[in-house]
CSV table of N, CA and C in Angstrom, one decimal:
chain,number,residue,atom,x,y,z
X,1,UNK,N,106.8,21.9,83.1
X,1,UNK,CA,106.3,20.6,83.2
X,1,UNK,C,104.9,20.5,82.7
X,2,UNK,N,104.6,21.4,83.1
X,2,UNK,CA,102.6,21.4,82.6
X,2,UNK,C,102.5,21.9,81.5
X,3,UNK,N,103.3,22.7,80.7
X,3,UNK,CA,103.5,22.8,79.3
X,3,UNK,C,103.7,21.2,78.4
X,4,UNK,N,105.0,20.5,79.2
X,4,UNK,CA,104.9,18.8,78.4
X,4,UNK,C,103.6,18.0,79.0
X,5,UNK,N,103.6,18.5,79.7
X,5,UNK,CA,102.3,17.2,79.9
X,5,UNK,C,100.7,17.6,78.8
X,6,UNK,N,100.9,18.8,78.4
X,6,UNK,CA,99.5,19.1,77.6
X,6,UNK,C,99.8,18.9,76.4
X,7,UNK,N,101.2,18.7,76.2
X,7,UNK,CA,101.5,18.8,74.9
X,7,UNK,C,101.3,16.8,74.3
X,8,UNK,N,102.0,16.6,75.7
X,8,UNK,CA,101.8,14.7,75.3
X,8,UNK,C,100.3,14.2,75.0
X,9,UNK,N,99.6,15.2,75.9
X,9,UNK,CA,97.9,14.9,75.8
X,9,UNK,C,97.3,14.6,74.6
X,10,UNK,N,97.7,15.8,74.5
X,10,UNK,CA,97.7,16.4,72.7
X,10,UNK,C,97.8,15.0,71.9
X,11,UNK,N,99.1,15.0,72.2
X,11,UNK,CA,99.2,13.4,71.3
X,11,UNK,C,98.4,12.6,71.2
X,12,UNK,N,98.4,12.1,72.1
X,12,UNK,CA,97.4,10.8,72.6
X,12,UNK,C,96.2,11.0,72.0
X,13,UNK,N,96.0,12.4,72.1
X,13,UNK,CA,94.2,12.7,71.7
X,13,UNK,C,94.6,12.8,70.2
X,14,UNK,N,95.0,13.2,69.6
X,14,UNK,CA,95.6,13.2,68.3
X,14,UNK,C,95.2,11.4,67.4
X,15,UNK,N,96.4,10.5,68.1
X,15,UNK,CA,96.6,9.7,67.8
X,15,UNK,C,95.5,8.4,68.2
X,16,UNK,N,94.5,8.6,68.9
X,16,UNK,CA,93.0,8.2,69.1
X,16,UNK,C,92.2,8.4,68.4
X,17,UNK,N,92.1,10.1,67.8
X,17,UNK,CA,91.6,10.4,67.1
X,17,UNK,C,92.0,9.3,65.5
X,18,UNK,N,93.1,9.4,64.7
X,18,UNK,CA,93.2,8.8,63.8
X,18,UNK,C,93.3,7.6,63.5
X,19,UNK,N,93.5,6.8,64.6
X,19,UNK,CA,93.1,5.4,64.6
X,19,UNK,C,91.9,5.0,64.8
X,20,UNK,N,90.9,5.7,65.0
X,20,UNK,CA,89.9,4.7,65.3
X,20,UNK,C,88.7,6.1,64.2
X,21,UNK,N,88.0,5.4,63.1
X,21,UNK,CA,87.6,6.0,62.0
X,21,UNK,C,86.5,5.3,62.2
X,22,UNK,N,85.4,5.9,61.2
X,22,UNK,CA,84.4,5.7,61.1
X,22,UNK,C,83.8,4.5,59.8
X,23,UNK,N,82.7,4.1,59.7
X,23,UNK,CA,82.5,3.3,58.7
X,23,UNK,C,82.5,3.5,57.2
X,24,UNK,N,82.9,2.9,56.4
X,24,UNK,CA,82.7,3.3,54.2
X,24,UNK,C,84.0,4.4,54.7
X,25,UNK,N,84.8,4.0,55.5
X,25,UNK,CA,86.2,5.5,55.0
X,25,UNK,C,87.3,4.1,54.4
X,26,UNK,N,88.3,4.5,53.8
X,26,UNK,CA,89.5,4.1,53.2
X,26,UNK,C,90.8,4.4,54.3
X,27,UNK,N,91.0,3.8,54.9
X,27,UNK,CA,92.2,3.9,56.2
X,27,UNK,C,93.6,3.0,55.7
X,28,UNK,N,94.6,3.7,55.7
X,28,UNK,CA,96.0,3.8,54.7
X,28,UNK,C,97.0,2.9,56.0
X,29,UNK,N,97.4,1.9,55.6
X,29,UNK,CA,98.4,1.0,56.9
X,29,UNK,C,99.5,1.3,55.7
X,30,UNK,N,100.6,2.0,56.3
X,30,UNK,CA,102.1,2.1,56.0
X,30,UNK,C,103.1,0.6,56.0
X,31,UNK,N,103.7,0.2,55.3
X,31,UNK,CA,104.9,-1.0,55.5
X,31,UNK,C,105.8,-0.2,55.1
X,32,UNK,N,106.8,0.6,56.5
X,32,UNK,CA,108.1,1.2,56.7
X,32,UNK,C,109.1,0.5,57.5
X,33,UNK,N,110.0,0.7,57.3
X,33,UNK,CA,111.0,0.2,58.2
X,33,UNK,C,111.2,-1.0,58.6
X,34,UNK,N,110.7,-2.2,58.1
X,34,UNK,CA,110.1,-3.2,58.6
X,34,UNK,C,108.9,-3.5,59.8
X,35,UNK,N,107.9,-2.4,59.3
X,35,UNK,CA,106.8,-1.9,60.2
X,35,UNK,C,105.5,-1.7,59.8
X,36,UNK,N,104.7,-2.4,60.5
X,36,UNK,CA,103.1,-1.5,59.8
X,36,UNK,C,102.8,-0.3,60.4
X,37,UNK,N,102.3,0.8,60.0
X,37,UNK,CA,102.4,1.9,60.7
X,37,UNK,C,101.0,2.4,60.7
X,38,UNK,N,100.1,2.2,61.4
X,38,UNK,CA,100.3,1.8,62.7
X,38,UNK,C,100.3,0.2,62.6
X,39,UNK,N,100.7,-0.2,63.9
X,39,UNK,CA,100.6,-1.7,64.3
X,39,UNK,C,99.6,-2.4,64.5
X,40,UNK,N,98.7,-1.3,65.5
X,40,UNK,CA,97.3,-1.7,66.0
X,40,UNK,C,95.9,-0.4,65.5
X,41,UNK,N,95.1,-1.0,64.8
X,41,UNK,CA,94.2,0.1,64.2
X,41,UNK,C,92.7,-0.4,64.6
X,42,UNK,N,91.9,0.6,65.3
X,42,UNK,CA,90.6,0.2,65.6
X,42,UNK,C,89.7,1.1,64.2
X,43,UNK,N,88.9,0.0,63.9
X,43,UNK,CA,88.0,0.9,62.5
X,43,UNK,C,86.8,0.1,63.0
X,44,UNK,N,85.6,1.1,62.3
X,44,UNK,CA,84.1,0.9,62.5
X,44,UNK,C,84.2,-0.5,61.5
X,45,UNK,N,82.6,-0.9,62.0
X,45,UNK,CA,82.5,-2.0,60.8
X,45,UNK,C,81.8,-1.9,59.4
X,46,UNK,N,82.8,-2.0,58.3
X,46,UNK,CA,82.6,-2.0,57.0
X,46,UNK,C,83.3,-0.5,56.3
X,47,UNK,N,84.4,-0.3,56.9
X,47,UNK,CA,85.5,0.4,56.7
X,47,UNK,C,86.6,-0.5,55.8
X,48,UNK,N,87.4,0.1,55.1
X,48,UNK,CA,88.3,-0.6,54.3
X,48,UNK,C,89.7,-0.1,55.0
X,49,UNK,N,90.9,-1.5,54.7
X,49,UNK,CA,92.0,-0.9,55.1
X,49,UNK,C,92.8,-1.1,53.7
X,50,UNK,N,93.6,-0.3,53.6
X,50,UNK,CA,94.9,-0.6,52.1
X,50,UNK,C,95.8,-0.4,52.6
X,51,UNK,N,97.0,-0.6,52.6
X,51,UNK,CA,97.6,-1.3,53.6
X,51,UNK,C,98.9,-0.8,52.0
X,52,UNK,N,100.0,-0.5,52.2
X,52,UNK,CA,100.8,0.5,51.3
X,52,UNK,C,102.6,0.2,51.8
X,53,UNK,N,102.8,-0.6,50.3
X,53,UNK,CA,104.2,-0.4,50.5
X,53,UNK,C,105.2,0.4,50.7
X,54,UNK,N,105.8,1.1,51.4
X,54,UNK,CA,107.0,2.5,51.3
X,54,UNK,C,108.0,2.1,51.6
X,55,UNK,N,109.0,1.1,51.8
X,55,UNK,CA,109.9,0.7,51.3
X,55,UNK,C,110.5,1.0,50.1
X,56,UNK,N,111.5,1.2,50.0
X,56,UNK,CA,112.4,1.4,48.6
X,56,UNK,C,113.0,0.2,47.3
X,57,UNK,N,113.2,-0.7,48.5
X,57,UNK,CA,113.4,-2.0,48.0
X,57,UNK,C,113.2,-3.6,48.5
X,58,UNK,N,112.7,-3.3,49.4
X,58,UNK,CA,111.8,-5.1,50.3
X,58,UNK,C,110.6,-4.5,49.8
X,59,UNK,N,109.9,-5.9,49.8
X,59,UNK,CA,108.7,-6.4,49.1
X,59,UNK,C,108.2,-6.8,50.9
X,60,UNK,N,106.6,-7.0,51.2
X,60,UNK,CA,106.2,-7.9,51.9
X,60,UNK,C,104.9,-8.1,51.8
X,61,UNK,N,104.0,-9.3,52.9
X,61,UNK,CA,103.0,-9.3,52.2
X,61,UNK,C,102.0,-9.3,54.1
X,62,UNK,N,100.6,-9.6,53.5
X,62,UNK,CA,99.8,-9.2,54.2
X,62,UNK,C,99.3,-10.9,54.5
X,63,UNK,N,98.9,-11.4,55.6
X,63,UNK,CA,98.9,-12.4,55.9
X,63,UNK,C,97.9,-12.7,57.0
X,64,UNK,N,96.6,-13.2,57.0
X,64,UNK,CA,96.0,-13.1,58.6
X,64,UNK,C,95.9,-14.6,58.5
X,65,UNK,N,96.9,-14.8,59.2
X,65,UNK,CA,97.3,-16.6,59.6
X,65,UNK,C,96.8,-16.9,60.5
X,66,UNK,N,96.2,-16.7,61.6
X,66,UNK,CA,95.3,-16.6,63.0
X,66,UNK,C,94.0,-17.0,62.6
X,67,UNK,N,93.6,-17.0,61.4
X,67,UNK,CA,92.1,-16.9,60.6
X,67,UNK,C,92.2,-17.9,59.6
X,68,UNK,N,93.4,-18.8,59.2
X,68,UNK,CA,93.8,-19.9,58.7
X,68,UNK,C,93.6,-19.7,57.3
X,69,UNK,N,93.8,-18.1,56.5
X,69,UNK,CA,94.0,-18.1,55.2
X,69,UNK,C,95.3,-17.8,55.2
X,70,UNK,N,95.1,-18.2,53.4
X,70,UNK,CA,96.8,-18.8,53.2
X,70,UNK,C,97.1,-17.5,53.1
X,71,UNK,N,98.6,-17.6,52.6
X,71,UNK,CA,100.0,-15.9,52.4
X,71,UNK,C,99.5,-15.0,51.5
X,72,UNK,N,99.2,-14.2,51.6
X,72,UNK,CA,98.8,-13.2,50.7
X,72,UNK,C,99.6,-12.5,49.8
X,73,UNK,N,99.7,-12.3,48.6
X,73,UNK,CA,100.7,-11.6,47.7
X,73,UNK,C,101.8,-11.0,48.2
X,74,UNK,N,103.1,-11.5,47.8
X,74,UNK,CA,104.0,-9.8,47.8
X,74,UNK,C,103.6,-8.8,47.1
X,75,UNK,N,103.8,-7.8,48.0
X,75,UNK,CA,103.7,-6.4,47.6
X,75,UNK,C,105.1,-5.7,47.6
X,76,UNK,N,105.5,-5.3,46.5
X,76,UNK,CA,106.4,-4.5,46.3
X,76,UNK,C,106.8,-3.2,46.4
X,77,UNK,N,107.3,-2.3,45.9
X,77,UNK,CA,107.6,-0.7,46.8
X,77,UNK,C,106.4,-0.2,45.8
X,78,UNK,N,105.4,0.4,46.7
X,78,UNK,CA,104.8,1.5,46.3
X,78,UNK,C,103.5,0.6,46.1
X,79,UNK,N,103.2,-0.8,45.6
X,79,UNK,CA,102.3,-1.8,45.7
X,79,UNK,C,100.9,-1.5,46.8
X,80,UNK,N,99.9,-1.9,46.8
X,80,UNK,CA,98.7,-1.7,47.5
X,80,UNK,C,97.9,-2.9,47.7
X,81,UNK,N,97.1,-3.1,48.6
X,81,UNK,CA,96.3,-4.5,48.8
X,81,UNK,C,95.3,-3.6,49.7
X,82,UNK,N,93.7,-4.0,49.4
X,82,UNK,CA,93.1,-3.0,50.1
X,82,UNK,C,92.1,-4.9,50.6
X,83,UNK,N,91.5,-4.6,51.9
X,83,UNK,CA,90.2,-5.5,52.3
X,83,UNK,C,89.5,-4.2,53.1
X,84,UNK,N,88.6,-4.8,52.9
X,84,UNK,CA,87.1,-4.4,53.7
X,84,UNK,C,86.5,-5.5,54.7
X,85,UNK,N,86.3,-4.7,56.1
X,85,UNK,CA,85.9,-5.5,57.4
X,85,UNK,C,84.5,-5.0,57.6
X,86,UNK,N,83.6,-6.3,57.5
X,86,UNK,CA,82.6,-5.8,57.4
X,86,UNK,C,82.1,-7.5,59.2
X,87,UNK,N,83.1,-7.9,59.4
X,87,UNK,CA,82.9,-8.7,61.2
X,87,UNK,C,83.4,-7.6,61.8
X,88,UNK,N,82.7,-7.6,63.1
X,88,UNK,CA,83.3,-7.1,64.1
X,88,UNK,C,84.4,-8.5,65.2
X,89,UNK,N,85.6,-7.8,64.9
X,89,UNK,CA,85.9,-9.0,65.7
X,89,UNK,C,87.6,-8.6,66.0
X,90,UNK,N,88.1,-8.9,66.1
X,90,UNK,CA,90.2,-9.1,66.2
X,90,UNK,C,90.6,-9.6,64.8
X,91,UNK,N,91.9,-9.0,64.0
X,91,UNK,CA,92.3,-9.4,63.4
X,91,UNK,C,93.2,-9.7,63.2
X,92,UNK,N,94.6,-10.5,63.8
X,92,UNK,CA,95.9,-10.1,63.7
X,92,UNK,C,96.6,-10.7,62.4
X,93,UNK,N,97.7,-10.1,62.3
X,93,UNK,CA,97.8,-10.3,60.8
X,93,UNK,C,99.6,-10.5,60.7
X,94,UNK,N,100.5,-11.0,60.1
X,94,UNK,CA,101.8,-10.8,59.8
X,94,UNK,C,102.5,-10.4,58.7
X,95,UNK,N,103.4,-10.0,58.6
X,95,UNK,CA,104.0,-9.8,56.8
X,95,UNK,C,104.6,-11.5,56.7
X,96,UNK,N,104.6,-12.3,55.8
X,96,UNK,CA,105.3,-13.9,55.9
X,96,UNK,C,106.5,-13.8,56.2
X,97,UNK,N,107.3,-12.9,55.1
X,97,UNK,CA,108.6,-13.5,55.2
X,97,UNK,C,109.2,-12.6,56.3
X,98,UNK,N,108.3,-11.4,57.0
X,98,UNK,CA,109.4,-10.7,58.7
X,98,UNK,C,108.3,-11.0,59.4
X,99,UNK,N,107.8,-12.5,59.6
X,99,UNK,CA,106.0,-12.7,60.8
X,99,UNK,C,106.8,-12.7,62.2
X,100,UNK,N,108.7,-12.9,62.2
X,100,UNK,CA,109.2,-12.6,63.8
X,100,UNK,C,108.8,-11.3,64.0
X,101,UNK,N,108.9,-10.6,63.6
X,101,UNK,CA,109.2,-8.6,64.0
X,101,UNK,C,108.0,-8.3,63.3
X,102,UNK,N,107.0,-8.2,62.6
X,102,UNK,CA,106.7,-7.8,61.5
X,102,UNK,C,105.2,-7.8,61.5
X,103,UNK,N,104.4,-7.3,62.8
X,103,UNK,CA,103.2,-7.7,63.0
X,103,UNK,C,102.3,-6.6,63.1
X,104,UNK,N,100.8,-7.1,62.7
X,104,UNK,CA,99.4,-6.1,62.7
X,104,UNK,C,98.5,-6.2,64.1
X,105,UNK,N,97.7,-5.9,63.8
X,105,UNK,CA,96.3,-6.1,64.2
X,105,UNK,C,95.0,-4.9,64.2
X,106,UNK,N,94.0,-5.4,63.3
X,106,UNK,CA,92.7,-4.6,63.2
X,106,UNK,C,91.9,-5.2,64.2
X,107,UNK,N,91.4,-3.8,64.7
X,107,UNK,CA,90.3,-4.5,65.5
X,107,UNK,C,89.1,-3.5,65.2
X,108,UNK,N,88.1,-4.4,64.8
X,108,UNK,CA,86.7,-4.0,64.2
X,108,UNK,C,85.9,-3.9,65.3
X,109,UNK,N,85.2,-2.7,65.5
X,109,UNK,CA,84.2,-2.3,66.5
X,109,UNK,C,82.9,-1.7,65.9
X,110,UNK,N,81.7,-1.7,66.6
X,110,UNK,CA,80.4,-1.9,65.3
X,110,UNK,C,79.9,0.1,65.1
């Protein structure tokens, strides 16, 4: 049992570790499965995200509708769309055509 428990730790410290990065780095958001991968990403401010189709054959796009800009391009398999967060603030974001299931959120910290 105390072998899984250090090992889950592991994770967690793992997966803290690579979500939350530092400022001027290039941080890679996956669109798999009908999924951003990760969902929720904490980045310094004035970090860039690019955000990466891997799908085989759906297209989707990048959308921060909460912030009242319009649909953002499809991106197709293998396609890229990079922004740079230079507010500190919440950003949630959806793909348009899967915005039921199909959700983000950056959250900028200084």
């Amino acid at each position: 049992m105390q072998r899984l428990t250090s090992w889950s730790l592991g994770l967690i410290l793992l997966f803290s570790i690579t979500t939350a990065v530092t400022a001027d780095e290039v941080v890679v958001v996956e669109m798999s499965a009908f999924k951003f991968i990760p969902e929720d990403l904490t980045i310094k401010r004035g970090t860039t995200v690019r955000w990466v189709n891997k799908e085989k054959r759906q297209f989707h796009s990048i959308w921060f509708r909460e912030a009242g800009e319009e649909p953002g391009e499809y991106l197709f398999p293998e396609d890229t769309y990079e922004r740079k967060f230079d507010t500190v603030g919440v950003f949630p974001y959806v793909c348009q055509p899967h915005m039921d299931h199909m959700r983000g959120v950056i959250r900028v910290v200084e």
